[in-house]
PDB file of C-alpha atoms in Angstrom:
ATOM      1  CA  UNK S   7       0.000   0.000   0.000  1.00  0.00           C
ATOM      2  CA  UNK S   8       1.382   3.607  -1.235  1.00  0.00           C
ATOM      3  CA  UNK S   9       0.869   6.594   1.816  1.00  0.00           C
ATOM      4  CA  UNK S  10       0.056   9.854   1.003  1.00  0.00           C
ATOM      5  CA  UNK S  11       1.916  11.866   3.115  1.00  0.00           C
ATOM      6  CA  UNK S  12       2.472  15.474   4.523  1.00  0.00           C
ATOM      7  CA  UNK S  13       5.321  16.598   6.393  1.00  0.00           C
ATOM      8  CA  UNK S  14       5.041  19.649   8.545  1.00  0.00           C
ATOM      9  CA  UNK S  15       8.299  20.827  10.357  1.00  0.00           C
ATOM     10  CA  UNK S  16      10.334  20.026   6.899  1.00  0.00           C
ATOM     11  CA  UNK S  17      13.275  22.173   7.206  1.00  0.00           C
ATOM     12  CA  UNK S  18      14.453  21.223  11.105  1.00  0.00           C
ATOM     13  CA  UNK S  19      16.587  19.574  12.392  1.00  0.00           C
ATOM     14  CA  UNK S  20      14.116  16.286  12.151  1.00  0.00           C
ATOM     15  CA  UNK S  21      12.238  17.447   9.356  1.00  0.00           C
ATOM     16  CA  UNK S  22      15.005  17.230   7.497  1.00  0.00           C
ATOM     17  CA  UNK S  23      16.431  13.786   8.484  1.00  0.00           C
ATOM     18  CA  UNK S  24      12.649  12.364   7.621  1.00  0.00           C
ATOM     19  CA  UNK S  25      12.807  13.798   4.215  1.00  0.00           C
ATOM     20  CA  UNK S  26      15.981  12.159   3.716  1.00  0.00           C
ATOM     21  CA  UNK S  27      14.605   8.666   5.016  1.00  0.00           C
ATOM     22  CA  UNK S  28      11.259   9.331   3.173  1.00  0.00           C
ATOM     23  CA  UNK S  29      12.924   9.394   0.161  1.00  0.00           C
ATOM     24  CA  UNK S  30      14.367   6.045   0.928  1.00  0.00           C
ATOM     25  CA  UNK S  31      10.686   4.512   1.036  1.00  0.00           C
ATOM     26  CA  UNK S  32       9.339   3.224  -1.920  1.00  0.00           C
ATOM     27  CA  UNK S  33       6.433   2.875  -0.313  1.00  0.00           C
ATOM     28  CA  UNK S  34       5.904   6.116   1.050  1.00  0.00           C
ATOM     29  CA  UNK S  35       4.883   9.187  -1.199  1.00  0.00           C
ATOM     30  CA  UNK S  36       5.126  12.794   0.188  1.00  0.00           C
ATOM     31  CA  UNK S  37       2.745  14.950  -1.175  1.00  0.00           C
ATOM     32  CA  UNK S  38       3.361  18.119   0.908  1.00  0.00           C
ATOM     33  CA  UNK S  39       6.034  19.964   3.120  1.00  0.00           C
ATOM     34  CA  UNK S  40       5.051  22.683   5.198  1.00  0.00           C
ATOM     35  CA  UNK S  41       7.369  25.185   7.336  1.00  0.00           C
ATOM     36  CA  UNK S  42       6.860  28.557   9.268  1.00  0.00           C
ATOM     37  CA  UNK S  43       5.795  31.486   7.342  1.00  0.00           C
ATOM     38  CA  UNK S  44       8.746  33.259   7.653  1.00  0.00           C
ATOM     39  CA  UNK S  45      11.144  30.401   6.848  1.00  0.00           C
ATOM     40  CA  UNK S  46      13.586  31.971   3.388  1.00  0.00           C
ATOM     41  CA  UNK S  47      12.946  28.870   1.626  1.00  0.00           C
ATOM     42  CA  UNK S  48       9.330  29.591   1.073  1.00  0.00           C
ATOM     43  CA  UNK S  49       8.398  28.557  -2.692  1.00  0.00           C
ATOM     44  CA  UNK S  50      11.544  27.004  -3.343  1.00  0.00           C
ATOM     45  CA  UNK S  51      11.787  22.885  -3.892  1.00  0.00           C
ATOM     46  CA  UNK S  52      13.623  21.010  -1.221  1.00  0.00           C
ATOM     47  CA  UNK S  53      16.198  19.666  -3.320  1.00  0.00           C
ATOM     48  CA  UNK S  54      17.440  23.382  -3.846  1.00  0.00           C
ATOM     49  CA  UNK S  55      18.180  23.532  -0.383  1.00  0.00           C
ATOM     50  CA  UNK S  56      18.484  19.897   1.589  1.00  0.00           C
ATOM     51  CA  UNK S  57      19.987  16.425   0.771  1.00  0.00           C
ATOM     52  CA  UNK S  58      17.058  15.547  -0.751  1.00  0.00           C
ATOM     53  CA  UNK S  59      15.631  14.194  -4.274  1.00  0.00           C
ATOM     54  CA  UNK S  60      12.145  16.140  -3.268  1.00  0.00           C
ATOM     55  CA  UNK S  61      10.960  18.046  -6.273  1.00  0.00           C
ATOM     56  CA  UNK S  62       8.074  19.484  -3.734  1.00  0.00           C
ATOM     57  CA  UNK S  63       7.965  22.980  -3.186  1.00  0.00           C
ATOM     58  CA  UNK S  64       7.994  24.316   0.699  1.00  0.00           C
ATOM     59  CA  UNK S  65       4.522  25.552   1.747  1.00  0.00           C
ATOM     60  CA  UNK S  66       3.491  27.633   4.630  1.00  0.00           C
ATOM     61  CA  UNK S  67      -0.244  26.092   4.698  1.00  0.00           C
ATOM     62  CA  UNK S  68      -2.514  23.293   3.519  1.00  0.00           C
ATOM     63  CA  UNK S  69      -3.712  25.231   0.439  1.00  0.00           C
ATOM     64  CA  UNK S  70      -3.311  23.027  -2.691  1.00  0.00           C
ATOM     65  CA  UNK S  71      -2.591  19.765  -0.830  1.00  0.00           C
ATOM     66  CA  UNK S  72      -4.564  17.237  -1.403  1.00  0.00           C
ATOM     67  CA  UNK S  73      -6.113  14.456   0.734  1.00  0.00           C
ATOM     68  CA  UNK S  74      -2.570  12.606   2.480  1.00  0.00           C
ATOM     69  CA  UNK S  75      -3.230   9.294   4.369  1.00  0.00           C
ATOM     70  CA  UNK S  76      -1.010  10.436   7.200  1.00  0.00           C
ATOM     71  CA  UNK S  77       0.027  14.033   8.411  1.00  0.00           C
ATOM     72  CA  UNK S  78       3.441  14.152  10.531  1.00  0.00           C
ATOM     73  CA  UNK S  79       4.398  17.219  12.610  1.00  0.00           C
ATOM     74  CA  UNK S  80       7.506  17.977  13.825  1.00  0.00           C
ATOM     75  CA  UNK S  81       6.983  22.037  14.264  1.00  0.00           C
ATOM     76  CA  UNK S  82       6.081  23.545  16.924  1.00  0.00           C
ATOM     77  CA  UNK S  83       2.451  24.182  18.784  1.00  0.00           C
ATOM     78  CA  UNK S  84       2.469  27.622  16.847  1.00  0.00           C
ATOM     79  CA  UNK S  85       1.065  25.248  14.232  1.00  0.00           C
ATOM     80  CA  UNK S  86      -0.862  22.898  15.955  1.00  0.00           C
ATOM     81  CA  UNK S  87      -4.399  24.802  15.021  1.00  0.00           C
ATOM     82  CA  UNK S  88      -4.082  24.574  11.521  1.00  0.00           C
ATOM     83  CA  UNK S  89      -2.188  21.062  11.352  1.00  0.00           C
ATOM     84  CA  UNK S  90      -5.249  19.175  13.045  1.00  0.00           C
ATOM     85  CA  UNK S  91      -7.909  20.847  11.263  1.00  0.00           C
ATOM     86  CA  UNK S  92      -6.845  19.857   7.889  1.00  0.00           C
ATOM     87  CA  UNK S  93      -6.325  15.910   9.491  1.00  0.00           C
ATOM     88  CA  UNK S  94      -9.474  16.289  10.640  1.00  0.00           C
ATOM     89  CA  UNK S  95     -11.395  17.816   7.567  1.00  0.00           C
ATOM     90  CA  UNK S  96      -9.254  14.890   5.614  1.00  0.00           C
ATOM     91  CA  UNK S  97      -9.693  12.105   8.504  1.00  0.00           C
ATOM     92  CA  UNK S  98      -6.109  11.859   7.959  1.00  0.00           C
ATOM     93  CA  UNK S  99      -4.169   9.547  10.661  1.00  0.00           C
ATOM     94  CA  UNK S 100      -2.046  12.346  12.675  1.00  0.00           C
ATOM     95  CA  UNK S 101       1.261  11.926  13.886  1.00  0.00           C
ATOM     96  CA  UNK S 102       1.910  14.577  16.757  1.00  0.00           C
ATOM     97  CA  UNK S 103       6.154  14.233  17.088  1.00  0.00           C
ATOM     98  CA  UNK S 104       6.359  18.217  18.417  1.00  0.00           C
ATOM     99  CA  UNK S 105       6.748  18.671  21.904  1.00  0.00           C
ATOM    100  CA  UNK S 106       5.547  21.687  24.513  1.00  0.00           C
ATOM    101  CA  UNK S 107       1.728  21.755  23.996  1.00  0.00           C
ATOM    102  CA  UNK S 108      -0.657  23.198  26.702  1.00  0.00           C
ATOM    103  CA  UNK S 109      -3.216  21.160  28.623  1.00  0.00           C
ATOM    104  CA  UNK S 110      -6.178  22.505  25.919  1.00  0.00           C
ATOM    105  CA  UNK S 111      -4.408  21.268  22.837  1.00  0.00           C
ATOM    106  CA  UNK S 112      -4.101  17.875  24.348  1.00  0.00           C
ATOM    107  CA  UNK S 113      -7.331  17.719  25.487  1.00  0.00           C
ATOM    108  CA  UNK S 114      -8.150  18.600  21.787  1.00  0.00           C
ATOM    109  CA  UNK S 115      -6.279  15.445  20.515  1.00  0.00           C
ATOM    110  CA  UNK S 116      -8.428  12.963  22.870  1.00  0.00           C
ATOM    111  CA  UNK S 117     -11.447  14.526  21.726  1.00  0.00           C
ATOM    112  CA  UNK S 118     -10.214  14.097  18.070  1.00  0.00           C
ATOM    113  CA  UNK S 119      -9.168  10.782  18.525  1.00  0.00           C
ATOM    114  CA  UNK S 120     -12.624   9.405  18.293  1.00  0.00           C
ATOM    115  CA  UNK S 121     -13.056  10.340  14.581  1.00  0.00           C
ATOM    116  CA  UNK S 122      -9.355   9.979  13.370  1.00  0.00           C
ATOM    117  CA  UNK S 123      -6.073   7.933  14.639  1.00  0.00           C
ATOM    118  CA  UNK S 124      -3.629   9.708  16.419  1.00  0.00           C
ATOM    119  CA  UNK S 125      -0.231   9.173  17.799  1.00  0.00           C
ATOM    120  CA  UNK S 126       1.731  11.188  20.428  1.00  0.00           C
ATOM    121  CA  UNK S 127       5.469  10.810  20.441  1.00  0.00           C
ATOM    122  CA  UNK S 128       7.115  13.168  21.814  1.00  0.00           C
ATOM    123  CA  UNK S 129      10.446  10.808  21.247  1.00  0.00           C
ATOM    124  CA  UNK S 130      10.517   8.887  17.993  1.00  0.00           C
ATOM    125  CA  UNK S 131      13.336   6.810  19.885  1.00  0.00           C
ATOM    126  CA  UNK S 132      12.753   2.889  19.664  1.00  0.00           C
ATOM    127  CA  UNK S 133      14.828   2.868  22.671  1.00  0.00           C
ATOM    128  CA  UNK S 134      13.132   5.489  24.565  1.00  0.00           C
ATOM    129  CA  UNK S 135       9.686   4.065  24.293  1.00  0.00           C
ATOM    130  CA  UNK S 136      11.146   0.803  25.656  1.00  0.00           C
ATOM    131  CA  UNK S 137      12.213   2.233  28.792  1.00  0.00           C
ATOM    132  CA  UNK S 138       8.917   4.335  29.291  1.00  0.00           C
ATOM    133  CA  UNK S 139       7.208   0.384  28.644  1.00  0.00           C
ATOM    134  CA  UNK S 140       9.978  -0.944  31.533  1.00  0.00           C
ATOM    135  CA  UNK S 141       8.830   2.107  33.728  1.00  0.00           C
ATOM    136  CA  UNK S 142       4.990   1.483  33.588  1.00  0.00           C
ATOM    137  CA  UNK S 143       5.369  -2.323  33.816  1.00  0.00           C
ATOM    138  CA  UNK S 144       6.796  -2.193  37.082  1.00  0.00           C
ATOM    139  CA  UNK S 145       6.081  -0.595  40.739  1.00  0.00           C
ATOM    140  CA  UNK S 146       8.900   1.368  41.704  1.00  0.00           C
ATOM    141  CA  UNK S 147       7.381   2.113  45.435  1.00  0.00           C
ATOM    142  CA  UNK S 148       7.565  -1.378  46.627  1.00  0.00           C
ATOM    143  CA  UNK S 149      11.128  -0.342  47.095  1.00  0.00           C
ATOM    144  CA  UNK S 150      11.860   3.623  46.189  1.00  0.00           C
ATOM    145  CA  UNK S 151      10.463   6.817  47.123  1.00  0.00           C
ATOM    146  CA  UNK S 152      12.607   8.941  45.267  1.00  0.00           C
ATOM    147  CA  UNK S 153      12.882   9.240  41.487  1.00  0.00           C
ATOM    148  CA  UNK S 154      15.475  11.823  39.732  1.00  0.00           C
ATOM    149  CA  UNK S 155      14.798  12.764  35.803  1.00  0.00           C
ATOM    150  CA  UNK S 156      17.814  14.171  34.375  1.00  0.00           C
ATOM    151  CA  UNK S 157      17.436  15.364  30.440  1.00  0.00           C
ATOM    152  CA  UNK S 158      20.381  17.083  28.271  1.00  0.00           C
ATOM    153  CA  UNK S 159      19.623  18.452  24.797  1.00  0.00           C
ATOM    154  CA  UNK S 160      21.244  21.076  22.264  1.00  0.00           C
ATOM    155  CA  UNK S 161      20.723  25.006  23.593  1.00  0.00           C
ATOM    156  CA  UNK S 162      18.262  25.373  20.456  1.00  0.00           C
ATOM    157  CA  UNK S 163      15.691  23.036  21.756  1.00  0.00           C
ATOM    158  CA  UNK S 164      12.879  25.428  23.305  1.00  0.00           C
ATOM    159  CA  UNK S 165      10.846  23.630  25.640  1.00  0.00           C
ATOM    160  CA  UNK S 166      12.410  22.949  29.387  1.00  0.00           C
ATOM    161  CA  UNK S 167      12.005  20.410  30.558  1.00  0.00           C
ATOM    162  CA  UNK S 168      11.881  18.352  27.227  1.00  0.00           C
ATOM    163  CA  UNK S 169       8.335  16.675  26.298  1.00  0.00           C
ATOM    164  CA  UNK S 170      10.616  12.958  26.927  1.00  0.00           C
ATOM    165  CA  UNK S 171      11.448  13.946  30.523  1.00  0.00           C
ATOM    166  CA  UNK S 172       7.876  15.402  31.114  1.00  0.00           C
ATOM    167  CA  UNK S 173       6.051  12.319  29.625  1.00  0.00           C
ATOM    168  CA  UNK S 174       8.729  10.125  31.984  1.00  0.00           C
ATOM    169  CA  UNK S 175       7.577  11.687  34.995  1.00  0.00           C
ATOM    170  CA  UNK S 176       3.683  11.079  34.302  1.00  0.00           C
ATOM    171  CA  UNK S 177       4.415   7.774  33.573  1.00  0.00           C
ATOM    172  CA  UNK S 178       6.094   7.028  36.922  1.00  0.00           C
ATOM    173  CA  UNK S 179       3.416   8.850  38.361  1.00  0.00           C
ATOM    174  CA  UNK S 180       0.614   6.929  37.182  1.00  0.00           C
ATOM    175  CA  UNK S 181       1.982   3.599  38.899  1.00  0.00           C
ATOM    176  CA  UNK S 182       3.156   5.287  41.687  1.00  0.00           C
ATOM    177  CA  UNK S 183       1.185   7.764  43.564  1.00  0.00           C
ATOM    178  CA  UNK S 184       3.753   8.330  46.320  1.00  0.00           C
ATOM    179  CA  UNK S 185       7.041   8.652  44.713  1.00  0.00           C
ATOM    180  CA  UNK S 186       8.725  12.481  44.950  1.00  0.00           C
ATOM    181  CA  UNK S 187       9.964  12.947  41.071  1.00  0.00           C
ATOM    182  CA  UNK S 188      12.757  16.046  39.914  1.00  0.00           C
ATOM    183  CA  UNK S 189      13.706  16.479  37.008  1.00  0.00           C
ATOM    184  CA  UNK S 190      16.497  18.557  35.642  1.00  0.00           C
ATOM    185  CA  UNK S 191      17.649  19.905  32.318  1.00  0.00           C
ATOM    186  CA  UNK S 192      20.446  20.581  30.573  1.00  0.00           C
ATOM    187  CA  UNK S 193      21.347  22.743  27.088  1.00  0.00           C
ATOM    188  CA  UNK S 194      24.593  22.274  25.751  1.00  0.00           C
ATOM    189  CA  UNK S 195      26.521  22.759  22.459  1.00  0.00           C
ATOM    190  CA  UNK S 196      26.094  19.582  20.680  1.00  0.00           C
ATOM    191  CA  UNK S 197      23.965  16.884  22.668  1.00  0.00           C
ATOM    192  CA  UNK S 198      21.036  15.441  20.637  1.00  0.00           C
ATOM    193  CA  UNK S 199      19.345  13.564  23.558  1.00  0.00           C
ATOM    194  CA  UNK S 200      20.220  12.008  27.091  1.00  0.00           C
ATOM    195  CA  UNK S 201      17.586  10.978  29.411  1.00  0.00           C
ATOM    196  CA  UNK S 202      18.589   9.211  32.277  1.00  0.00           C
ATOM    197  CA  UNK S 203      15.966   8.089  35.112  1.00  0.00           C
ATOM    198  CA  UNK S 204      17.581   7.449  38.612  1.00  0.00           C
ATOM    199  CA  UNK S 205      15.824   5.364  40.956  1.00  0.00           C
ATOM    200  CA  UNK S 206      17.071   5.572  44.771  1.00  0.00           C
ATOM    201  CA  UNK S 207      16.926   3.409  47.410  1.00  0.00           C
ATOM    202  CA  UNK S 208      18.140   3.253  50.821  1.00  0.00           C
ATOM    203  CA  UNK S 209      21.736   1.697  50.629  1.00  0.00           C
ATOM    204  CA  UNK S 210      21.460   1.378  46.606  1.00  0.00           C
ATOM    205  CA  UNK S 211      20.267   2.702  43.076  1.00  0.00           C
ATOM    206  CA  UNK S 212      19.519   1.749  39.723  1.00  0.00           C
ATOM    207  CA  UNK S 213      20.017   4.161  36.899  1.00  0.00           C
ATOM    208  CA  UNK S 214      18.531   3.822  33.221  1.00  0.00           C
ATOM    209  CA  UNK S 215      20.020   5.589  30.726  1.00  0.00           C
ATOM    210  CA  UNK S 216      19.310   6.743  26.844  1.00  0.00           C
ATOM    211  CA  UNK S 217      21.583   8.534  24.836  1.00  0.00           C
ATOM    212  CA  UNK S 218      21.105   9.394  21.111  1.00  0.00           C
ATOM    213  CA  UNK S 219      24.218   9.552  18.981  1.00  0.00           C
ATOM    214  CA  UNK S 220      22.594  10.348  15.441  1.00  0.00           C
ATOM    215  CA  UNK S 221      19.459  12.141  14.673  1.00  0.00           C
ATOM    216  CA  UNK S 222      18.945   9.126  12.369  1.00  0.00           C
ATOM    217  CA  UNK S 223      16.985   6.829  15.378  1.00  0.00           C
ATOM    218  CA  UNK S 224      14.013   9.652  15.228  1.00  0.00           C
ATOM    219  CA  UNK S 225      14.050   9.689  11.522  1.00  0.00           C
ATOM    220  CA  UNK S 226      13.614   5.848  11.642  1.00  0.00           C
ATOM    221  CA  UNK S 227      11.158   5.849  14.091  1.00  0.00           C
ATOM    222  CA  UNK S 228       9.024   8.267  11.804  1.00  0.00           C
ATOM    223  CA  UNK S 229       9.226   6.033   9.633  1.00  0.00           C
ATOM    224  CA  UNK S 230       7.776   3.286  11.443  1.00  0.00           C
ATOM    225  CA  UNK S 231       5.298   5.127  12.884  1.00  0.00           C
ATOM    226  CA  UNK S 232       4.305   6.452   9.686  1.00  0.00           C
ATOM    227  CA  UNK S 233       4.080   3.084   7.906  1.00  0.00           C
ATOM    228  CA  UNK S 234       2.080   1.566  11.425  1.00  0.00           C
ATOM    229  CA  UNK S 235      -0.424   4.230  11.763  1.00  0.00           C
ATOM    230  CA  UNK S 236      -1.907   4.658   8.207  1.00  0.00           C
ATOM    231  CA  UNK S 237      -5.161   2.559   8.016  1.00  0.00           C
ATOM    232  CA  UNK S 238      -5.616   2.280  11.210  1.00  0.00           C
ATOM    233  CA  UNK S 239      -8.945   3.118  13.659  1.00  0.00           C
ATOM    234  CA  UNK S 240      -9.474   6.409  15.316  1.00  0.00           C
ATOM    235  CA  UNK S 241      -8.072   6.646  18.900  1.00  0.00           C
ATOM    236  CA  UNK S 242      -4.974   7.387  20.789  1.00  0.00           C
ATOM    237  CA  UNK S 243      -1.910   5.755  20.457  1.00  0.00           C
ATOM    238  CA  UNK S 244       1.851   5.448  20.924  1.00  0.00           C
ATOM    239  CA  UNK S 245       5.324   4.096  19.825  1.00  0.00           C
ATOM    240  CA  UNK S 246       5.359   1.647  22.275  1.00  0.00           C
ATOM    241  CA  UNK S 247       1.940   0.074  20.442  1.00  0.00           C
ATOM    242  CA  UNK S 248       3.734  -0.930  17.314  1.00  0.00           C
TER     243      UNK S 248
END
């Protein structure tokens, strides 16, 4: 099966890396890119100005794109108004991999979810979403009341603390009401991801760590996504479902 796909967040850091990857897919056929409306590529195709064999031209809305199977978005919440109205006016599967969204536009996804499906991943990272499935698999309070969250990205990254190291916490907290959770974050120069969850105990402690050394694991994990969601029935879901 060929997906129709859109791609909003194109010229990131991500964005980019998926374009590359997307044009790796035979199966897989972009139909749009969208960025900002003040990015300087406007109107120009993406080969002219990424790795890329994309003849597409960058957008800066939905005008002139027709219906896509799947709609990725690795922006920003600036965008998130216009992104799922046109999934929903095209009951296009919605992939939600942009972080720092307020209580409301969450609450908007679950109410969407019951026409179209949607998937929240704030980390495309296969590895990440197997330690959040290790976290909520397991009580932690039997034997710890004390959890530390420590998260390190590059300075440009906006939200603090990251959407990973958020999404961490809640799960922790959902399986155990009476553990105290911190979390702290780092910017630096050139780090692309480290989350490392510290569990303490009275004379011990057990530390999981994730560290990503190419932006190529997220790019990946689009991919999978993207190929896992298309088709499927409306509701909520995550990485950790494929």
């Amino acid at each position: 099966m060929t997906i129709d796909l859109v791609l909003c967040g194109a010229t990131g850091r991500l964005g980019k890396e998926i374009l590359i990857e997307v044009g790796k897919q035979s199966n897989i056929n972009l139909i749009g890119c969208l960025a900002s409306k003040n990015n300087k590529n406007f109107g120009k195709k993406i080969s002219t100005f990424i790795e890329s064999n994309c003849e597409l031209e960058l957008k800066d809305s939905f005008e002139g794109i027709s219906k896509p199977d799947v709609v990725i978005d690795v922006s920003s919440p600036e965008a998130f108004e216009d992104i799922v109205k046109f999934s929903e006016v095209n009951k296009s599967a919605l992939i939600i991999a942009s972080t720092g969204h307020s209580n409301e536009q969450i609450e908007s996804l679950k109410r969407l979810s019951n026409s179209i499906p949607i998937m929240m991943v704030p980390n495309l990272s296969r590895g990440i979403n197997f330690i959040k499935k290790l976290l909520s698999d397991n009580d932690l309070s039997a034997f710890s009341k004390k959890v530390k969250i420590n998260e390190i990205h590059h300075k440009n990254k906006k939200d603090s603390p990251s959407g990973t190291a958020l999404e961490l916490e809640k799960i922790i907290e959902e399986k155990n009401k009476e553990i105290k959770i911190s979390i702290n974050s780092t910017r630096d120069e050139s780090s692309i991801g480290v989350h490392s969850i510290k569990i303490i105990m009275e004379n011990e402690s057990i530390e999981l760590k994730h560290e990503a050394k190419s932006r190529d694991i997220f790019a990946q994990g689009a991919i999978s996504a993207i190929n896992w969601i298309a088709g499927k029935t409306p509701g909520i879901y995550s990485l950790s479902d494929l």
